[in-house]
Short mmCIF file of C-alpha atoms in Angstrom, two decimals:
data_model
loop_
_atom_site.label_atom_id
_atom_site.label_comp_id
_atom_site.label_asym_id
_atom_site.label_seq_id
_atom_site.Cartn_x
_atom_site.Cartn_y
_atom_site.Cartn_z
CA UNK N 906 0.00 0.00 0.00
CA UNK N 907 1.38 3.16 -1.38
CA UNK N 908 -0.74 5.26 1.02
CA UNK N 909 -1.74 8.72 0.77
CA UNK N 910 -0.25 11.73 -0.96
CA UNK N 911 -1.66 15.24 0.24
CA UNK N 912 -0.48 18.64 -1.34
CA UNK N 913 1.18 21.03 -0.46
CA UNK N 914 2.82 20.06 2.85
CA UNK N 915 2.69 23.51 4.23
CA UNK N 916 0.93 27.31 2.54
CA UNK N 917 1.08 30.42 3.57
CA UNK N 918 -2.20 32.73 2.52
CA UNK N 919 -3.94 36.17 2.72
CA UNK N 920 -7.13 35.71 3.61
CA UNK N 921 -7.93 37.11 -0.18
CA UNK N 922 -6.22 34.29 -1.72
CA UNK N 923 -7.42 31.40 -3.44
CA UNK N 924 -5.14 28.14 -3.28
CA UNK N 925 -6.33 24.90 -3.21
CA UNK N 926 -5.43 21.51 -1.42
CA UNK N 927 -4.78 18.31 -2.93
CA UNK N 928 -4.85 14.46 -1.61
CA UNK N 929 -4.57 11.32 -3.81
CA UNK N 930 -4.72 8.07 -2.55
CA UNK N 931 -3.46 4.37 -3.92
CA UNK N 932 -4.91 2.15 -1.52
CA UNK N 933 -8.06 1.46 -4.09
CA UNK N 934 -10.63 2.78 -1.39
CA UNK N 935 -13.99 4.34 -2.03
CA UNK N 936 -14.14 6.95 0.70
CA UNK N 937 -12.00 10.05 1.17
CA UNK N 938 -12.72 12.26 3.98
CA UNK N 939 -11.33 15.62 4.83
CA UNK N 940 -10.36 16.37 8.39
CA UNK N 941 -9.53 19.75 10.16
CA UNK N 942 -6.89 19.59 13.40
CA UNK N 943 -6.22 22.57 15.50
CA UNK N 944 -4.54 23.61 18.28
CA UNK N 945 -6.16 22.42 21.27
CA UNK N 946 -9.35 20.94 19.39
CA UNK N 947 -10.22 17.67 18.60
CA UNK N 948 -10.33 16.45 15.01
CA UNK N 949 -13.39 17.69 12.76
CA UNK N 950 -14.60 16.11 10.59
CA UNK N 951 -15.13 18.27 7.21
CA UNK N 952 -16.24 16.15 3.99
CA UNK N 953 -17.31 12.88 3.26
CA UNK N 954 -17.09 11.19 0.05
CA UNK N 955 -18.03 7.97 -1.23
CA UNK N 956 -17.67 6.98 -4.89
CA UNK N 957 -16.96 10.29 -5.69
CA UNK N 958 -20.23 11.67 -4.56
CA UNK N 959 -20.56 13.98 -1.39
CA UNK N 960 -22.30 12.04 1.46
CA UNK N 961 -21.81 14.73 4.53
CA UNK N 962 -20.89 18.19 4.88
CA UNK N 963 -20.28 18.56 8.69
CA UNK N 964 -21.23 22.13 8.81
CA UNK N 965 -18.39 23.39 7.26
CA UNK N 966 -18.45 27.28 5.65
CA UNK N 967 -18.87 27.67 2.04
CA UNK N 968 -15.24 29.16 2.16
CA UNK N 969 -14.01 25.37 2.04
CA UNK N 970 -15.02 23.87 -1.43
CA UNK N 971 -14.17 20.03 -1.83
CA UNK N 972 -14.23 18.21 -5.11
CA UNK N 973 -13.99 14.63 -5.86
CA UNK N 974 -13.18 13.91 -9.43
CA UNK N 975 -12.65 10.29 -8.82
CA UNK N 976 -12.15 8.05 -5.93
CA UNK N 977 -8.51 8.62 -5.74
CA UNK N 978 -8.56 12.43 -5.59
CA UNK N 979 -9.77 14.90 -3.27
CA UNK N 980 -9.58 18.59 -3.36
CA UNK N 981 -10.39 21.45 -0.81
CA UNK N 982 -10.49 24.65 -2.28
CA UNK N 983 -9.71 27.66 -0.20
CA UNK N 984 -10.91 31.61 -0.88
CA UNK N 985 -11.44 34.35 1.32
CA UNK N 986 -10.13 32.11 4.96
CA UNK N 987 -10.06 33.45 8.40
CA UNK N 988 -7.13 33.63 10.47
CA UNK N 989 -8.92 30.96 12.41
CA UNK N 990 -8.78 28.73 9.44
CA UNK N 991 -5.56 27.90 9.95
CA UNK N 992 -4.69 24.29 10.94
CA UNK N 993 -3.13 21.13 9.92
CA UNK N 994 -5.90 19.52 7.40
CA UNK N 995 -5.78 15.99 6.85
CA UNK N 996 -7.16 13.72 4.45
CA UNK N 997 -7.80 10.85 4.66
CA UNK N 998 -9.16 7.23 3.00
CA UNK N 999 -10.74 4.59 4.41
CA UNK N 1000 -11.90 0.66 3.74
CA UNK N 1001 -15.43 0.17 4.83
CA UNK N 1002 -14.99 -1.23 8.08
CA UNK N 1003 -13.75 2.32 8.41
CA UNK N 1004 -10.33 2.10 9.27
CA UNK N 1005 -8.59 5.84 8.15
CA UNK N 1006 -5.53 6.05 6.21
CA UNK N 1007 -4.37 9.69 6.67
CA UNK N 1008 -1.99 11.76 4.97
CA UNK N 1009 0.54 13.42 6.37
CA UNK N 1010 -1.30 16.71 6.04
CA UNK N 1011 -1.18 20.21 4.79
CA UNK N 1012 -0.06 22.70 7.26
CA UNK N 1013 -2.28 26.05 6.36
CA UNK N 1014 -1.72 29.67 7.47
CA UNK N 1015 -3.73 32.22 6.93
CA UNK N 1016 -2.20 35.78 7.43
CA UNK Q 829 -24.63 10.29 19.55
CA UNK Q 830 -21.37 8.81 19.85
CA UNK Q 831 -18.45 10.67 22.08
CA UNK Q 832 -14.61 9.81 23.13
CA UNK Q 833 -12.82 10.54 26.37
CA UNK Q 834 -9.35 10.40 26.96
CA UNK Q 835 -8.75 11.52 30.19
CA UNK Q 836 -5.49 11.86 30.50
CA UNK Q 837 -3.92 14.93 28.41
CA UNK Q 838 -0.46 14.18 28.97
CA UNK Q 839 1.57 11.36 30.36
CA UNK Q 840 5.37 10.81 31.43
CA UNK Q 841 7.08 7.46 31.46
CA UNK Q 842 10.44 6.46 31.32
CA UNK Q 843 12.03 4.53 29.00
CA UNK Q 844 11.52 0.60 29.39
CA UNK Q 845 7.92 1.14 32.14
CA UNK Q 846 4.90 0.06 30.99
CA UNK Q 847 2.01 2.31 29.55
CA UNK Q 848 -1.52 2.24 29.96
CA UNK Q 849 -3.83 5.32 28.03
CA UNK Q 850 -7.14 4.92 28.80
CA UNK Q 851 -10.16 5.77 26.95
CA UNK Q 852 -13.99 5.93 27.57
CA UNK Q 853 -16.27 5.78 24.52
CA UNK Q 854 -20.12 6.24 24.71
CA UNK Q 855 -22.14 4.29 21.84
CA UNK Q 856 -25.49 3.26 20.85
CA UNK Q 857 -24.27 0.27 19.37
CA UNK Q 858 -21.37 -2.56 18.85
CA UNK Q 859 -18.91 -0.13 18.27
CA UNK Q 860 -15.72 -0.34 16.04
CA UNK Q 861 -12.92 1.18 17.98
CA UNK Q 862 -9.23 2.60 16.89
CA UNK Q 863 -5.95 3.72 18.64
CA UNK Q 864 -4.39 5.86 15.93
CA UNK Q 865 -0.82 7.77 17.35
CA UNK Q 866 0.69 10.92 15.56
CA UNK Q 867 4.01 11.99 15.79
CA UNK Q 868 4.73 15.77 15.51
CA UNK Q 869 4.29 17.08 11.77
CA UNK Q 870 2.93 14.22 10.66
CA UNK Q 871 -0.59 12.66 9.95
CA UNK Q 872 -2.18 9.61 12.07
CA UNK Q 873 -1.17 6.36 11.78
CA UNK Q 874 -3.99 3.09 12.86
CA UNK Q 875 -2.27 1.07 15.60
CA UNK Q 876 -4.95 -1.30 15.88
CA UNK Q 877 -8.62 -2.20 16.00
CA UNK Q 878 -11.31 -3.70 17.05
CA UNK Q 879 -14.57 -5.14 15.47
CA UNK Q 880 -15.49 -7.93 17.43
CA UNK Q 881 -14.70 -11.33 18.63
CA UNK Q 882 -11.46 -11.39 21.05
CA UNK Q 883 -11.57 -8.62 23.56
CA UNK Q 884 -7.60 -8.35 23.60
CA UNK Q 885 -6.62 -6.66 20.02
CA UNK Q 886 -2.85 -6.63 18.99
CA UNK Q 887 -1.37 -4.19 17.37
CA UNK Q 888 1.66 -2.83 15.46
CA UNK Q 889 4.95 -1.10 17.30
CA UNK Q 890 4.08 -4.01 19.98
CA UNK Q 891 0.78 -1.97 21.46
CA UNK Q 892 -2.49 -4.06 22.19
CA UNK Q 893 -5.92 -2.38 23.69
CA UNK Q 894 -8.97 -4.23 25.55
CA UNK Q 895 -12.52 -3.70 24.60
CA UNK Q 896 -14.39 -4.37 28.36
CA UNK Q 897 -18.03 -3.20 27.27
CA UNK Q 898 -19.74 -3.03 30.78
CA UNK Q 899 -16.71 -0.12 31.13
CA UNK Q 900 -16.95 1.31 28.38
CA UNK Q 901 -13.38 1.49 27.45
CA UNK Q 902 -10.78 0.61 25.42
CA UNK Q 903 -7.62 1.15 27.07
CA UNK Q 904 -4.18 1.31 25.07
CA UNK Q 905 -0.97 -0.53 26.59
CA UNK Q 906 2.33 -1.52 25.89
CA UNK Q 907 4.63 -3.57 28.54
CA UNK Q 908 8.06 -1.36 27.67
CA UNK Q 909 8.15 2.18 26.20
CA UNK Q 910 10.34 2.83 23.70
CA UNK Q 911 12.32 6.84 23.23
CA UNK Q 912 10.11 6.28 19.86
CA UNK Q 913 7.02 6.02 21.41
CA UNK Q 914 6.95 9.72 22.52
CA UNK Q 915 3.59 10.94 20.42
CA UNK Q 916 0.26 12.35 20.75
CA UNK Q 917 -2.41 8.89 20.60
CA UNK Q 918 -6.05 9.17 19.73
CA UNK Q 919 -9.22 6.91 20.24
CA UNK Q 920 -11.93 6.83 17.82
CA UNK Q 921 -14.95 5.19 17.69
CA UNK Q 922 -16.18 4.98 14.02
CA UNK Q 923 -19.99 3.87 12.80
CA UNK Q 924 -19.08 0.25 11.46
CA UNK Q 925 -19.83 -1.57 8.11
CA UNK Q 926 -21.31 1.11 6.90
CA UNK Q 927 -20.31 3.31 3.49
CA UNK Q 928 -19.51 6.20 5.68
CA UNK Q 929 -17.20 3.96 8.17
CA UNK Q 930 -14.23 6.34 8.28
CA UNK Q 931 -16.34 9.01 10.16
CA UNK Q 932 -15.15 8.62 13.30
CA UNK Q 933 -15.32 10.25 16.69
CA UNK Q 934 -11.89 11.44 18.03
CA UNK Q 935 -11.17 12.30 21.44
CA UNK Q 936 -8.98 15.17 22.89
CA UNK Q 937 -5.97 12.96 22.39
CA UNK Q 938 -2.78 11.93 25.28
CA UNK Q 939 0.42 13.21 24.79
CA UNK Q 940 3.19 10.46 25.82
CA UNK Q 941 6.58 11.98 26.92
CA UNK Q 942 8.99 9.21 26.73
CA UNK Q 943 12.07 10.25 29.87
CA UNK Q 944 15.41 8.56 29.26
#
């Protein structure tokens, strides 16, 4: 198992910027999920996806756009973050007894 | 709806002692239960699980955990700590055979300092 690949490993934005986030897993899993960590907080869970459709949306502000072209890639797109936006962001994949395989994460700042 | 405690937020042991994390779940049903550990600047890695069957669950890096339902834990351990060991470990309980299975329930995590 090859794991999972996430993109960039660390960004620095405004909080006018747009960048975007990328994961791509080679474990041949159906579900991708993207996970927010910050200081002091437990993990959140952001996006589900299963077979490349959406299947929950925990909440999360329309500033975070995911997109799953296929079940090996994720994206998160970013515009217009909040300082407190920034985290480590985590994706991850998972078989369907729903053990997660997590990247190593993209460290965000938002200036 | 389903929660995780871990009430420890950070523990010291030294090098070659034995290790214990403990962690409380709450659950509606048979639950499916994970250790993951994270060292710093990295993402989380699945140390073991459990699903059913054999209460004892063995693990990699020589952990193993213990379901003991009328507790409601799931309690990490390890006979000798390693220098390596030093990490932040999380319990999750996930939702099961179920398409959404990876959307677990973290707790707060326990930070293990590992003294020489």
């Amino acid at each position: 198992e090859t794991g999972v690949t996430q993109t960039p490993r660390h960004l620095v934005m405004g909080m006018t910027n747009k960048k975007s986030l990328k994961c791509e897993q080679h474990l041949g899993h159906n579900a991708m999920y993207w996970y927010k960590q910050s200081a002091k907080k437990p993990l959140e869970l952001m996006f589900v996806y299963n077979f490349k459709e959406q299947t929950e949306n925990n909440s999360v502000p329309s500033r975070f756009s995911p997109e799953c072209p296929n079940s090996s890639h994720l994206f998160l797109h970013l515009h217009t973050l909040q300082p407190e936006d920034s985290a480590l962001y985590l994706c991850a994949s998972s078989r369907i007894t729903g053990e997660l395989f997590f990247g190593e994460g993209s460290r965000l700042t938002v200036l | 709806a389903q929660s995780v405690t871990q009430p420890d937020i950070h523990i010291t042991v030294s090098e070659g002692a034995s290790l214990e994390l403990r962690c409380n779940y709450s659950y509606g049903a048979t639950p499916y239960l994970f250790w993951y550990v994270q060292s710093p600047g990295q993402g989380l890695q699945l140390l073991l699980k459990y699903f059913s069957g054999d209460t004892l669950v063995q693990g990699i890096k020589g952990f193993e955990a213990e379901f003991k339902r009328s507790q409601s834990s799931f309690n990490l351990r390890k006979p000798s700590v390693h220098w390596s060991d030093a990490a932040e470990y999380f319990c999750a309980v996930g939702a099961g055979w179920d398409t959404n299975a990876g959307k677990s329930t973290f707790g707060d995590g326990t930070t293990l300092t590992v003294k020489p």
